[in-house]
Amino acid sequence: QVQLVESGGGLVQTGGSLRLSCAASGRTFSSYRMGWFRQAPGKERAFVADITRSGSSTYYADSVKGQFTISRDNARNTEYLQMNNLKPEDTGVYYCHAELRWSPDSGEDYWGQGTQVTVSS
């Protein structure tokens, strides 16, 4: 089991920045591929970014490339999402995700409770 707790959300004006954090507890953090998803009002949850277990590779949704940066600190059991130049369309609930795959069809998935990000125009 892994417990995930997000923090760092809030209200920011267009063009502002926020840094989200996700603190993990439970099993070895470095065993998990970590990611961020977001759910905008009235929309389904969508992929934002993820990072491999070692942190050597990162992947982003096209909509946030060059704007957001995902990172992790395995010594602190924490992942981060640095969000710059925020726009109203970035508004939503941001969820931390941990994934452990044993095969393409089996594994573990964990979610945090979410943190609200609101970007005012």
PDB file of C-alpha atoms in Angstrom:
ATOM      1  CA  GLN A   1       0.000   0.000   0.000  1.00  0.00           C
ATOM      2  CA  VAL A   2       1.049   3.547  -0.722  1.00  0.00           C
ATOM      3  CA  GLN A   3      -0.529   6.667   0.728  1.00  0.00           C
ATOM      4  CA  LEU A   4      -0.268   9.861  -1.279  1.00  0.00           C
ATOM      5  CA  VAL A   5      -0.922  13.366   0.016  1.00  0.00           C
ATOM      6  CA  GLU A   6      -0.864  16.360  -2.302  1.00  0.00           C
ATOM      7  CA  SER A   7      -0.270  19.947  -1.287  1.00  0.00           C
ATOM      8  CA  GLY A   8       0.509  23.283  -2.888  1.00  0.00           C
ATOM      9  CA  GLY A   9      -2.681  24.028  -4.741  1.00  0.00           C
ATOM     10  CA  GLY A  10      -4.473  27.342  -4.512  1.00  0.00           C
ATOM     11  CA  LEU A  11      -5.717  30.400  -6.336  1.00  0.00           C
ATOM     12  CA  VAL A  12      -3.349  32.190  -8.688  1.00  0.00           C
ATOM     13  CA  GLN A  13      -3.675  34.807 -11.396  1.00  0.00           C
ATOM     14  CA  THR A  14      -3.001  34.128 -15.055  1.00  0.00           C
ATOM     15  CA  GLY A  15       0.726  33.989 -15.650  1.00  0.00           C
ATOM     16  CA  GLY A  16       1.485  32.957 -12.098  1.00  0.00           C
ATOM     17  CA  SER A  17       3.210  29.854 -10.807  1.00  0.00           C
ATOM     18  CA  LEU A  18       2.501  27.081  -8.336  1.00  0.00           C
ATOM     19  CA  ARG A  19       4.477  24.107  -7.141  1.00  0.00           C
ATOM     20  CA  LEU A  20       2.553  21.006  -6.204  1.00  0.00           C
ATOM     21  CA  SER A  21       4.003  18.370  -3.925  1.00  0.00           C
ATOM     22  CA  CYS A  22       2.993  14.783  -3.346  1.00  0.00           C
ATOM     23  CA  ALA A  23       4.304  13.085  -0.235  1.00  0.00           C
ATOM     24  CA  ALA A  24       4.254   9.291  -0.282  1.00  0.00           C
ATOM     25  CA  SER A  25       4.342   6.834   2.576  1.00  0.00           C
ATOM     26  CA  GLY A  26       4.176   3.092   2.744  1.00  0.00           C
ATOM     27  CA  ARG A  27       6.140   0.970   0.335  1.00  0.00           C
ATOM     28  CA  THR A  28       9.432   2.016  -1.196  1.00  0.00           C
ATOM     29  CA  PHE A  29       8.771   5.217  -3.096  1.00  0.00           C
ATOM     30  CA  SER A  30      11.490   4.578  -5.643  1.00  0.00           C
ATOM     31  CA  SER A  31       9.693   1.432  -6.789  1.00  0.00           C
ATOM     32  CA  TYR A  32       6.856   3.471  -8.251  1.00  0.00           C
ATOM     33  CA  ARG A  33       6.512   5.380 -11.443  1.00  0.00           C
ATOM     34  CA  MET A  34       4.897   8.651 -10.386  1.00  0.00           C
ATOM     35  CA  GLY A  35       2.638  11.016 -12.196  1.00  0.00           C
ATOM     36  CA  TRP A  36       0.131  13.852 -12.129  1.00  0.00           C
ATOM     37  CA  PHE A  37      -3.379  13.943 -13.558  1.00  0.00           C
ATOM     38  CA  ARG A  38      -5.942  16.718 -13.489  1.00  0.00           C
ATOM     39  CA  GLN A  39      -9.690  16.966 -13.720  1.00  0.00           C
ATOM     40  CA  ALA A  40     -11.155  20.168 -15.043  1.00  0.00           C
ATOM     41  CA  PRO A  41     -14.746  21.100 -14.178  1.00  0.00           C
ATOM     42  CA  GLY A  42     -17.144  18.971 -16.195  1.00  0.00           C
ATOM     43  CA  LYS A  43     -14.370  16.899 -17.759  1.00  0.00           C
ATOM     44  CA  GLU A  44     -12.759  13.536 -17.184  1.00  0.00           C
ATOM     45  CA  ARG A  45      -9.489  13.096 -15.368  1.00  0.00           C
ATOM     46  CA  ALA A  46      -6.606  13.525 -17.791  1.00  0.00           C
ATOM     47  CA  PHE A  47      -2.888  12.770 -17.834  1.00  0.00           C
ATOM     48  CA  VAL A  48      -0.565  15.700 -17.174  1.00  0.00           C
ATOM     49  CA  ALA A  49       2.912  14.257 -16.656  1.00  0.00           C
ATOM     50  CA  ASP A  50       4.819  11.317 -15.288  1.00  0.00           C
ATOM     51  CA  ILE A  51       8.326  10.357 -14.301  1.00  0.00           C
ATOM     52  CA  THR A  52      10.189   7.086 -14.200  1.00  0.00           C
ATOM     53  CA  ARG A  53      11.296   5.458 -10.968  1.00  0.00           C
ATOM     54  CA  SER A  54      14.812   6.866 -11.104  1.00  0.00           C
ATOM     55  CA  GLY A  55      13.682  10.232 -12.398  1.00  0.00           C
ATOM     56  CA  SER A  56      15.767   9.853 -15.536  1.00  0.00           C
ATOM     57  CA  SER A  57      12.844  10.225 -17.926  1.00  0.00           C
ATOM     58  CA  THR A  58       9.773  12.426 -17.936  1.00  0.00           C
ATOM     59  CA  TYR A  59       6.687  12.588 -20.121  1.00  0.00           C
ATOM     60  CA  TYR A  60       4.144  15.361 -20.596  1.00  0.00           C
ATOM     61  CA  ALA A  61       0.771  15.976 -22.135  1.00  0.00           C
ATOM     62  CA  ASP A  62       1.131  18.184 -25.187  1.00  0.00           C
ATOM     63  CA  SER A  63      -0.918  20.881 -23.486  1.00  0.00           C
ATOM     64  CA  VAL A  64       1.664  21.411 -20.728  1.00  0.00           C
ATOM     65  CA  LYS A  65       4.983  20.801 -22.486  1.00  0.00           C
ATOM     66  CA  GLY A  66       7.370  23.625 -21.786  1.00  0.00           C
ATOM     67  CA  GLN A  67       5.061  24.977 -19.089  1.00  0.00           C
ATOM     68  CA  PHE A  68       5.114  22.290 -16.376  1.00  0.00           C
ATOM     69  CA  THR A  69       8.043  20.349 -14.950  1.00  0.00           C
ATOM     70  CA  ILE A  70       7.708  17.096 -13.046  1.00  0.00           C
ATOM     71  CA  SER A  71      10.420  15.928 -10.686  1.00  0.00           C
ATOM     72  CA  ARG A  72      10.939  13.618  -7.739  1.00  0.00           C
ATOM     73  CA  ASP A  73      13.163  13.264  -4.727  1.00  0.00           C
ATOM     74  CA  ASN A  74      13.407   9.615  -3.801  1.00  0.00           C
ATOM     75  CA  ALA A  75      15.268  10.447  -0.591  1.00  0.00           C
ATOM     76  CA  ARG A  76      12.294  12.548   0.546  1.00  0.00           C
ATOM     77  CA  ASN A  77       9.590  10.244  -0.891  1.00  0.00           C
ATOM     78  CA  THR A  78       8.136  13.212  -2.705  1.00  0.00           C
ATOM     79  CA  GLU A  79       7.258  14.179  -6.228  1.00  0.00           C
ATOM     80  CA  TYR A  80       6.674  17.680  -7.510  1.00  0.00           C
ATOM     81  CA  LEU A  81       4.948  19.527 -10.297  1.00  0.00           C
ATOM     82  CA  GLN A  82       6.262  22.985 -11.048  1.00  0.00           C
ATOM     83  CA  MET A  83       3.631  24.901 -12.992  1.00  0.00           C
ATOM     84  CA  ASN A  84       4.582  28.160 -14.665  1.00  0.00           C
ATOM     85  CA  ASN A  85       2.743  30.687 -16.805  1.00  0.00           C
ATOM     86  CA  LEU A  86      -0.575  29.327 -15.592  1.00  0.00           C
ATOM     87  CA  LYS A  87      -3.700  29.858 -17.655  1.00  0.00           C
ATOM     88  CA  PRO A  88      -7.398  29.627 -16.762  1.00  0.00           C
ATOM     89  CA  GLU A  89      -7.594  26.338 -18.678  1.00  0.00           C
ATOM     90  CA  ASP A  90      -5.142  24.843 -16.167  1.00  0.00           C
ATOM     91  CA  THR A  91      -7.837  25.111 -13.509  1.00  0.00           C
ATOM     92  CA  GLY A  92      -8.846  21.803 -11.975  1.00  0.00           C
ATOM     93  CA  VAL A  93      -8.189  19.261  -9.290  1.00  0.00           C
ATOM     94  CA  TYR A  94      -4.698  17.838  -9.557  1.00  0.00           C
ATOM     95  CA  TYR A  95      -4.119  14.255  -8.488  1.00  0.00           C
ATOM     96  CA  CYS A  96      -0.916  12.483  -7.633  1.00  0.00           C
ATOM     97  CA  HIS A  97      -0.599   8.959  -9.049  1.00  0.00           C
ATOM     98  CA  ALA A  98       1.710   6.069  -8.210  1.00  0.00           C
ATOM     99  CA  GLU A  99       2.042   3.057 -10.475  1.00  0.00           C
ATOM    100  CA  LEU A 100       3.767  -0.279 -10.136  1.00  0.00           C
ATOM    101  CA  ARG A 101       3.453  -2.694 -13.040  1.00  0.00           C
ATOM    102  CA  TRP A 102       4.371  -6.372 -12.918  1.00  0.00           C
ATOM    103  CA  SER A 103       3.078  -6.964 -16.424  1.00  0.00           C
ATOM    104  CA  PRO A 104       1.132  -4.946 -19.008  1.00  0.00           C
ATOM    105  CA  ASP A 105      -2.103  -6.264 -17.503  1.00  0.00           C
ATOM    106  CA  SER A 106      -1.422  -6.280 -13.776  1.00  0.00           C
ATOM    107  CA  GLY A 107      -0.014  -4.011 -11.128  1.00  0.00           C
ATOM    108  CA  GLU A 108      -0.908  -1.438  -8.532  1.00  0.00           C
ATOM    109  CA  ASP A 109      -2.302   2.059  -8.854  1.00  0.00           C
ATOM    110  CA  TYR A 110      -2.697   4.602  -6.084  1.00  0.00           C
ATOM    111  CA  TRP A 111      -4.205   8.077  -6.053  1.00  0.00           C
ATOM    112  CA  GLY A 112      -3.999  11.029  -3.770  1.00  0.00           C
ATOM    113  CA  GLN A 113      -7.063  12.940  -2.635  1.00  0.00           C
ATOM    114  CA  GLY A 114      -6.403  15.809  -5.010  1.00  0.00           C
ATOM    115  CA  THR A 115      -5.526  19.466  -4.630  1.00  0.00           C
ATOM    116  CA  GLN A 116      -7.473  22.310  -6.221  1.00  0.00           C
ATOM    117  CA  VAL A 117      -5.735  24.695  -8.595  1.00  0.00           C
ATOM    118  CA  THR A 118      -7.693  27.729  -9.708  1.00  0.00           C
ATOM    119  CA  VAL A 119      -6.291  30.207 -12.220  1.00  0.00           C
ATOM    120  CA  SER A 120      -8.168  33.484 -12.459  1.00  0.00           C
ATOM    121  CA  SER A 121      -8.207  35.556 -15.622  1.00  0.00           C
TER     122      SER A 121
END
